[in-house]
Short mmCIF file of C-alpha atoms in Angstrom, two decimals:
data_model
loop_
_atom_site.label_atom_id
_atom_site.label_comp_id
_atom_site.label_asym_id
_atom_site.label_seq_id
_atom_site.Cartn_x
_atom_site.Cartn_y
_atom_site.Cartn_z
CA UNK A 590 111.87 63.31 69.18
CA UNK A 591 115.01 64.81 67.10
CA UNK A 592 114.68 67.74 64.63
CA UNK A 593 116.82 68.50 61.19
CA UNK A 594 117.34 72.01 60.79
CA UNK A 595 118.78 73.78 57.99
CA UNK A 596 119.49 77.18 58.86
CA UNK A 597 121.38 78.35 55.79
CA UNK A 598 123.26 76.78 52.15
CA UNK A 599 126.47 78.89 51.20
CA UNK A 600 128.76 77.99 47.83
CA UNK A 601 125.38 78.49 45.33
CA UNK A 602 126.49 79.55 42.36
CA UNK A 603 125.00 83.08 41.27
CA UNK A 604 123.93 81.20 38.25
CA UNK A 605 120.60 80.51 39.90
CA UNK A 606 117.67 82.36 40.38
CA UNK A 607 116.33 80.49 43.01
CA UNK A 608 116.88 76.93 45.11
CA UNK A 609 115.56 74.36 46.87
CA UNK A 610 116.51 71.43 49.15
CA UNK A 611 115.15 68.36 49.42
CA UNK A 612 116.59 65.48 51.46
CA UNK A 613 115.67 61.46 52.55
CA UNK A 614 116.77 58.75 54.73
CA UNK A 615 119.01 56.09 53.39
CA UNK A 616 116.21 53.57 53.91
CA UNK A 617 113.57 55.17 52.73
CA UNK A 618 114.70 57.06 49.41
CA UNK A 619 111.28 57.69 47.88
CA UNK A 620 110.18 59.84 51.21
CA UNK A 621 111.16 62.99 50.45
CA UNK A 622 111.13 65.89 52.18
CA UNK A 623 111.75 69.47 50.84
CA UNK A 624 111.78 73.12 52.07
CA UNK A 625 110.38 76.21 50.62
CA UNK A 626 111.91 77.62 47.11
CA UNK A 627 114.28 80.43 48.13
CA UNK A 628 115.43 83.71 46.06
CA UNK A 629 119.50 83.34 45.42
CA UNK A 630 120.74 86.51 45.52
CA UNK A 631 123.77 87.33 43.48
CA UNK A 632 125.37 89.51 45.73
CA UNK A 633 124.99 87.43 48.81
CA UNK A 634 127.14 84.20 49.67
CA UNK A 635 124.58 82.33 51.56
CA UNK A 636 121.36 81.91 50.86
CA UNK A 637 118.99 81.68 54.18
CA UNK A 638 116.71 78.87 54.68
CA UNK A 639 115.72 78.62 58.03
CA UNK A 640 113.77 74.84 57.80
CA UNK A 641 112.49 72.91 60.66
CA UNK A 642 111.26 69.11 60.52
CA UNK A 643 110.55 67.54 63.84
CA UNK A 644 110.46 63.65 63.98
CA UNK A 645 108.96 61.28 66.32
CA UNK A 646 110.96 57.78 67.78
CA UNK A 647 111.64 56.12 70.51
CA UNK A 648 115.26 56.94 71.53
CA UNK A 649 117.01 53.89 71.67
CA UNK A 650 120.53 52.25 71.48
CA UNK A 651 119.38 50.69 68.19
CA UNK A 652 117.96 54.12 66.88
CA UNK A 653 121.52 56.17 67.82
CA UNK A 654 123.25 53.14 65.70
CA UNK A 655 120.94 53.80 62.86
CA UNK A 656 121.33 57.24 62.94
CA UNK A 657 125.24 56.96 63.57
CA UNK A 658 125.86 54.78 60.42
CA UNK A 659 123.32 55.55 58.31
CA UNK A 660 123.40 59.45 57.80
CA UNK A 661 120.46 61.59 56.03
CA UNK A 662 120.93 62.06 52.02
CA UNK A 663 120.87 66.42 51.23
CA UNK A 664 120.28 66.99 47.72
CA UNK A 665 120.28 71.06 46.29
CA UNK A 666 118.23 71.56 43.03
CA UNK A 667 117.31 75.17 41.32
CA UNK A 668 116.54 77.17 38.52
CA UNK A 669 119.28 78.46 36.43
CA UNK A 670 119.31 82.54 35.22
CA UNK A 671 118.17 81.99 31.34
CA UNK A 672 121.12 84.22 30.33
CA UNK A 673 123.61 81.59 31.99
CA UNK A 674 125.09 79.63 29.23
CA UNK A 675 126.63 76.39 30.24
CA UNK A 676 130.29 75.32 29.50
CA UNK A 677 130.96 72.30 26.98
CA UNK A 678 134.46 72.63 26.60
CA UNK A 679 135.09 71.63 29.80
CA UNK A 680 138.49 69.03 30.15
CA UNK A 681 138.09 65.41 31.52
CA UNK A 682 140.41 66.09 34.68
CA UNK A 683 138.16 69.37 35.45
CA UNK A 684 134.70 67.93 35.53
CA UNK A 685 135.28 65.15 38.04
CA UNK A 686 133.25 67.63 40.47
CA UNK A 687 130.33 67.36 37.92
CA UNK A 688 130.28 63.48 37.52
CA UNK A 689 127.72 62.02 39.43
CA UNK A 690 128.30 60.77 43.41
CA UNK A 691 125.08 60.41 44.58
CA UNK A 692 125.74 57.30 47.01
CA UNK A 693 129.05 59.16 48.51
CA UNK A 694 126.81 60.71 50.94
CA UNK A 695 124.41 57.55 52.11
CA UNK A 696 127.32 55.39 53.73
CA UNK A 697 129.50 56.33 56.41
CA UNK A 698 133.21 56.41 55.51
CA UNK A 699 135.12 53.67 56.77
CA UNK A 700 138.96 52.98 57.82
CA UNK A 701 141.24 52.33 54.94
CA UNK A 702 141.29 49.25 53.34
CA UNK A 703 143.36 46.50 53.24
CA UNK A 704 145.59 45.90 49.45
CA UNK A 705 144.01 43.85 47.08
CA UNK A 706 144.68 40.14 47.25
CA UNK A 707 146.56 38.81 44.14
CA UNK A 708 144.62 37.15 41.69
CA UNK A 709 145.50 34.14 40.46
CA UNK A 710 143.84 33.58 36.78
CA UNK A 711 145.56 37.09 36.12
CA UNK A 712 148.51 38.34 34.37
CA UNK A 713 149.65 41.30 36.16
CA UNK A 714 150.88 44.41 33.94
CA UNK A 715 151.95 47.76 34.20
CA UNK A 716 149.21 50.27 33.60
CA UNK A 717 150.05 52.83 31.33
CA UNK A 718 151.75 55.75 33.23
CA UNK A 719 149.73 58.89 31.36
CA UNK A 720 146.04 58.51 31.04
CA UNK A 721 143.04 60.38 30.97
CA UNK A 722 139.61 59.89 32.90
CA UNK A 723 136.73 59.03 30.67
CA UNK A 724 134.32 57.87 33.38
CA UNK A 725 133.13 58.24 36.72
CA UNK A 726 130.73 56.29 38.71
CA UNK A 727 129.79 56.03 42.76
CA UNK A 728 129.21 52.01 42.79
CA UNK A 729 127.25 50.92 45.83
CA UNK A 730 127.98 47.41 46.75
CA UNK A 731 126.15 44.85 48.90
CA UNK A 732 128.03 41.98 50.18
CA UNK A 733 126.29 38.67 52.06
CA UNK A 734 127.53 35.44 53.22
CA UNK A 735 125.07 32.64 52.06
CA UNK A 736 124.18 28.89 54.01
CA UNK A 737 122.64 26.04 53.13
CA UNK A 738 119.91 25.36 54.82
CA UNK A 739 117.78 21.69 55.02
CA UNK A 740 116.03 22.18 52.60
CA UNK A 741 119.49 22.71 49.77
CA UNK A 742 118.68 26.70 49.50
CA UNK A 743 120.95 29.18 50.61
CA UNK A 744 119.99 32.09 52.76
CA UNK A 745 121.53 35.14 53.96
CA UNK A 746 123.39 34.67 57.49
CA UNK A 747 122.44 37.67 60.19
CA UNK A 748 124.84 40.63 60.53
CA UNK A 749 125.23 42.14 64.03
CA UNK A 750 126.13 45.87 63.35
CA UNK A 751 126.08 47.05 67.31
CA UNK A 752 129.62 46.07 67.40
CA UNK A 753 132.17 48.70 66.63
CA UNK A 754 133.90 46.41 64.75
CA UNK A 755 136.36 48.55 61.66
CA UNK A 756 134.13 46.57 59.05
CA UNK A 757 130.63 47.80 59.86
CA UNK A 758 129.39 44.62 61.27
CA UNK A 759 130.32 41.38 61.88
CA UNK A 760 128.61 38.41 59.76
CA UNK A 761 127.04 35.26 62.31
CA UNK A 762 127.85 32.10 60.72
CA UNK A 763 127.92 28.61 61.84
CA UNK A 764 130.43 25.75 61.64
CA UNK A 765 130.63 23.04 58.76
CA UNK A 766 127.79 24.31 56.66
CA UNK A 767 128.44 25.07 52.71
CA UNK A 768 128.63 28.54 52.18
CA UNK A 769 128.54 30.93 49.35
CA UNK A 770 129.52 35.00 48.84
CA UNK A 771 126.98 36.64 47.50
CA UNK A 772 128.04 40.46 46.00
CA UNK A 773 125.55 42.64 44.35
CA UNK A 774 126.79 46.21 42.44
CA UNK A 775 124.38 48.73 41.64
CA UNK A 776 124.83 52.20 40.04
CA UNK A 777 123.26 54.87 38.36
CA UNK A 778 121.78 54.75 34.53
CA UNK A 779 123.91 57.26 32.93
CA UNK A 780 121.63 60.31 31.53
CA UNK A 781 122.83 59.12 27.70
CA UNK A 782 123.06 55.46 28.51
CA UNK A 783 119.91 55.00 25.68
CA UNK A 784 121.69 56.82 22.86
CA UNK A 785 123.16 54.00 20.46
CA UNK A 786 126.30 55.75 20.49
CA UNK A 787 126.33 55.32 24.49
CA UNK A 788 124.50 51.67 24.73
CA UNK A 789 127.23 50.27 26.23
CA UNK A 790 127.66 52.07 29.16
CA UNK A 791 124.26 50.62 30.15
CA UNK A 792 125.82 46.92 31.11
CA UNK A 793 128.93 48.37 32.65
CA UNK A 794 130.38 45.32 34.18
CA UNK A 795 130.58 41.82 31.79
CA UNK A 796 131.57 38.74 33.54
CA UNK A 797 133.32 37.87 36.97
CA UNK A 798 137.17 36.96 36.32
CA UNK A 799 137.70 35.96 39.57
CA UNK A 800 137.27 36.27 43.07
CA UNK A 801 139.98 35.56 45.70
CA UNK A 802 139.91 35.55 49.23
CA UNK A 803 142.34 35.19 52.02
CA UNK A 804 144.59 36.60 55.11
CA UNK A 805 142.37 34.71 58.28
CA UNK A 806 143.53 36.73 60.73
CA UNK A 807 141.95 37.39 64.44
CA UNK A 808 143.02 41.15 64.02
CA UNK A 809 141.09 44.02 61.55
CA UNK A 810 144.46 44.63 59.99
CA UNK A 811 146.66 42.47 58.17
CA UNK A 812 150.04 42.54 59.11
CA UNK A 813 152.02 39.98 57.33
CA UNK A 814 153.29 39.08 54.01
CA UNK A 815 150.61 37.50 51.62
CA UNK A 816 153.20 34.27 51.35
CA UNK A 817 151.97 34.01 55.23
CA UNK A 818 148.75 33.27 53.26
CA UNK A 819 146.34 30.79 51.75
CA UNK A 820 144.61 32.34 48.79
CA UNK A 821 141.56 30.66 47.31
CA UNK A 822 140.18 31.36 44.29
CA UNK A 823 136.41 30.81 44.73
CA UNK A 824 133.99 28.82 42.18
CA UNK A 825 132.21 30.92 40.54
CA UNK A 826 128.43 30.65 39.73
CA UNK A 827 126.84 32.64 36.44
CA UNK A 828 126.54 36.46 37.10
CA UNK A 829 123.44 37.85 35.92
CA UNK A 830 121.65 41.58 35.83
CA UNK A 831 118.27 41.55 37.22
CA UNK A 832 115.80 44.21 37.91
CA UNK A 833 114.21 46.08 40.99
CA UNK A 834 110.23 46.39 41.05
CA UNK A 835 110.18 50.11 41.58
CA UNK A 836 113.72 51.05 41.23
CA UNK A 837 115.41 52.32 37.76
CA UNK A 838 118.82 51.49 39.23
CA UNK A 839 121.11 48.86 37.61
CA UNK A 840 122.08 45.47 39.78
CA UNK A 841 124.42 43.32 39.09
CA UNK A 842 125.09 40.09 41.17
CA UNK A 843 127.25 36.76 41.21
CA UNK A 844 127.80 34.48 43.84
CA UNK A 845 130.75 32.20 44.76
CA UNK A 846 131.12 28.91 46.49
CA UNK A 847 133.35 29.38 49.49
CA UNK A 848 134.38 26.41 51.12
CA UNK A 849 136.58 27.95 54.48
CA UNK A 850 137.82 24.35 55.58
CA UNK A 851 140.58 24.85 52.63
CA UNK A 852 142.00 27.74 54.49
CA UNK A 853 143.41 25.67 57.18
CA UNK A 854 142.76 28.12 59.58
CA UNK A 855 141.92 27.09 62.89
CA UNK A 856 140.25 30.41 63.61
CA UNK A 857 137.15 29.25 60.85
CA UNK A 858 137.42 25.40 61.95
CA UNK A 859 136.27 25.93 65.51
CA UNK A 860 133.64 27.76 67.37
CA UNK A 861 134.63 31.45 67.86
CA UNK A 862 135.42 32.66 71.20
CA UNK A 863 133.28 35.11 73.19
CA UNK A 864 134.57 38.86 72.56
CA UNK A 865 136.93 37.54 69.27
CA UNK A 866 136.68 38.24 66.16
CA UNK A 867 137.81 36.46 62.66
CA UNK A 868 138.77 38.83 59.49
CA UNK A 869 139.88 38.30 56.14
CA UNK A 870 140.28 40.07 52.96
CA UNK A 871 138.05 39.20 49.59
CA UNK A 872 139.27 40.64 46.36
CA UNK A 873 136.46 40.91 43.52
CA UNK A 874 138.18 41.05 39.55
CA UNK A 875 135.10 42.04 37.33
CA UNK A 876 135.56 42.43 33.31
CA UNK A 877 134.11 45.99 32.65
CA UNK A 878 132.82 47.08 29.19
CA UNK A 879 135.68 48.44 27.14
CA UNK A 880 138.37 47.83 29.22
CA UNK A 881 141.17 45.88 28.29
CA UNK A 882 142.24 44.83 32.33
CA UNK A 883 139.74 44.00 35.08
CA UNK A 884 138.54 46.30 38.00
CA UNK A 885 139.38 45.17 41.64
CA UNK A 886 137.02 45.46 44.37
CA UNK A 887 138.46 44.37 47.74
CA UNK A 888 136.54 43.98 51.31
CA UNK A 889 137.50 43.37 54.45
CA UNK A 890 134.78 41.21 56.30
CA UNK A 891 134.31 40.18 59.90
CA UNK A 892 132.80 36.94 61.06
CA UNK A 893 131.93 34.66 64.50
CA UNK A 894 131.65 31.16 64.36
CA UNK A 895 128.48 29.51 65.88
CA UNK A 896 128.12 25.83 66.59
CA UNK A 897 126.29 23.57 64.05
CA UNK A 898 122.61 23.85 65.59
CA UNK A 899 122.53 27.32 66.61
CA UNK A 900 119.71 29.93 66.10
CA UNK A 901 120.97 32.90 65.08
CA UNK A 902 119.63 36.22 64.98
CA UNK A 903 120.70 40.02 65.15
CA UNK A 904 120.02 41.13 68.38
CA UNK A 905 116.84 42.08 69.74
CA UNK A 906 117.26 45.79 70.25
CA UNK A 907 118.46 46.16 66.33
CA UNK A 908 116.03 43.95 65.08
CA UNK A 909 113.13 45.90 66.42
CA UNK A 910 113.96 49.26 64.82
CA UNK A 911 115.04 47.16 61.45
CA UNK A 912 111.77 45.53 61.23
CA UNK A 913 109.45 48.92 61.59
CA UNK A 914 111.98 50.87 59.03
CA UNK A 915 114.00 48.99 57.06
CA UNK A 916 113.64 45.49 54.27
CA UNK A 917 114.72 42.87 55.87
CA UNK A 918 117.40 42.31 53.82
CA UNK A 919 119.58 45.13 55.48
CA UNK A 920 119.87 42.63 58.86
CA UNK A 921 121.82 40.07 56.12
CA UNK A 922 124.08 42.19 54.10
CA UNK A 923 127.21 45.23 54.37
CA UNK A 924 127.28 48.35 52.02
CA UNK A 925 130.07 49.99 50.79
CA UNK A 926 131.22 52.36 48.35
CA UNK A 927 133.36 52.17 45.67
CA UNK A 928 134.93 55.32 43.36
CA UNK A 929 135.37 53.55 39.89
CA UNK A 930 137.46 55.68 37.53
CA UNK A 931 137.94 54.83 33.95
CA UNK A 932 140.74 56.23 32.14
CA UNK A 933 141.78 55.76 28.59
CA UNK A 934 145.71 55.11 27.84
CA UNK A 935 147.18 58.60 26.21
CA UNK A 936 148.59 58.29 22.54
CA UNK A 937 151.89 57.66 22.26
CA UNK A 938 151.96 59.22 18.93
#
């Protein structure tokens, strides 16, 4: 048994009459549990809460991992004092803290990551040196390594997240099948996404330009110089939006035909070693709406190497807690989050 207990919230703004928090697991976002309304006082700089929930589990290495990497979502909600007015003259630069970040608190914060890898479909220019931020979005991405199976469909390859490996798991794949990199973005509908003014924010991201991948390496970081490097630029299959039965998020997916053998890596053309690990670098350039130069989105991914013929599987201990909490699509695929800023180039006149 483990217990959340919120004993007190400090930093409410005297604006409010009264709060309340409510908060979730990661996996289970529609469960939500909230406390008791409390009075804000305006002369007091916390406001008490004293909240108890007690919950029942078996305490296991795979439930400490779960609860390790996948922390509880706190969200704070009240009623505002009627004679508060709010502020609409606010500047750009001053209301990042207002834009929203919802998935900045739902995945843990990994090590820095590695410099994108240089595209090669892409001009390179200098962006503009003044600018101002226009928007702001928290864009939670999925990431999956696909096989072909005997049957000509391509599935999802295991991940084995009770390593402490620096990329949050380590994808199990197996030597000389065809593969394929499967990334899905989702994000937030923006509150005035349905005014026609605003429709285009709706589709944010238009078409794939490319995706590159790169620096095999047997280390998490990448040391060298990228001419040390084979770069592929991966085929590219149609990206499409799709919808969620019972979510009002936005997804957006493509897959890409990676073919590792043109590497010429002799870490990905053999069976991996017990206790090794193989890394590389994927850079993602995506055409957004209204932007003249593509966004970048670069991962670092882990991998193992399994003969032909082998069954695969996350291991037992993980699988059980997955399989009574969790879809089973979290055992196939990495999240991570990305902060996407877009500015708008300042007059010159």
């Amino acid at each position: 048994m483990f217990t959340v207990t919120i004993i007190q919230i400090s930093g409410v703004s005297p604006d409010y009459t009264d709060i309340f928090c409510q908060y979730y697991f990661q996996h289970k976002p529609a469960d939500i549990i909230c406390t008791q309304p409390m009075r804000n006082a305006p002369d007091s700089e916390t406001v008490g809460v004293l909240h108890t929930q007690k919950f029942i589990t078996k305490s296991t290495l795979a439930f400490f991992d779960y609860v390790r990497h996948h922390p509880i979502a706190f969200e704070l909600y009240g009623h505002m004092n009627a004679s508060s007015e709010v502020k609409s003259d606010v500047a750009y630069e001053d209301s990042e803290a207002t834009l929203p970040r919802r998935y900045r608190m739902m995945v843990p914060l990994l090590i820095p990551g590695s410099a994108p890898v240089p595209p090669t479909r892409l001009n390179t220019t200098t962006p503009p040196t003044g600018s101002v931020l226009v928007r702001r979005e928290d864009i939670l991405v999925w990431f999956e390594i696909l096989e072909i199976d005997s049957n000509g469909e391509y599935n999802p390859v295991p991940v084995d997240r009770l390593d402490e490996a620096p990329c949050q798991g380590v994808f199990l794949i197996h030597q000389g099948l065809q593969r394929r990199i499967a990334v899905t973005l989702v994000y937030e509908v923006p509150p005035d996404a349905f005014l026609p003014e605003n429709s285009s924010s709706l589709l944010l991201f238009q078409d794939v330009h490319e995706v590159v991948i790169g620096r095999v390496r047997d280390t998490a970081e990448w040391l060298e110089p990228d001419s040390r490097t084979r770069i592929i630029s991966l085929s590219l299959l149609p990206a499409r939006y799709f919808p969620q039965a019972g979510d009002d998020r936005i997804f957006f997916r493509f897959e890409a035909a990676w073919d590792s053998s043109l590497h010429s890596s002799p870490l990905l053309n053999r069976v991996t070693p017990v206790c090794q690990r193989i890394y590389l670098t994927m850079s993602c350039y995506l055409d957004v709406s209204g932007c003249t130069r593509p966004i970048c989105l670069t991962k670092d991914l882990a991998m193992m190497v399994f003969p032909r013929e082998s069954k695969l599987s996350v291991p037992r201990s993980l699988r059980s807690l997955w399989s009574s909490i969790c879809r089973v699509s979290e055992n196939s695929r990495l999240s991570a989050v990305y902060d996407l800023q877009l500015r708008q180039p300042l007059s010159s006149g």
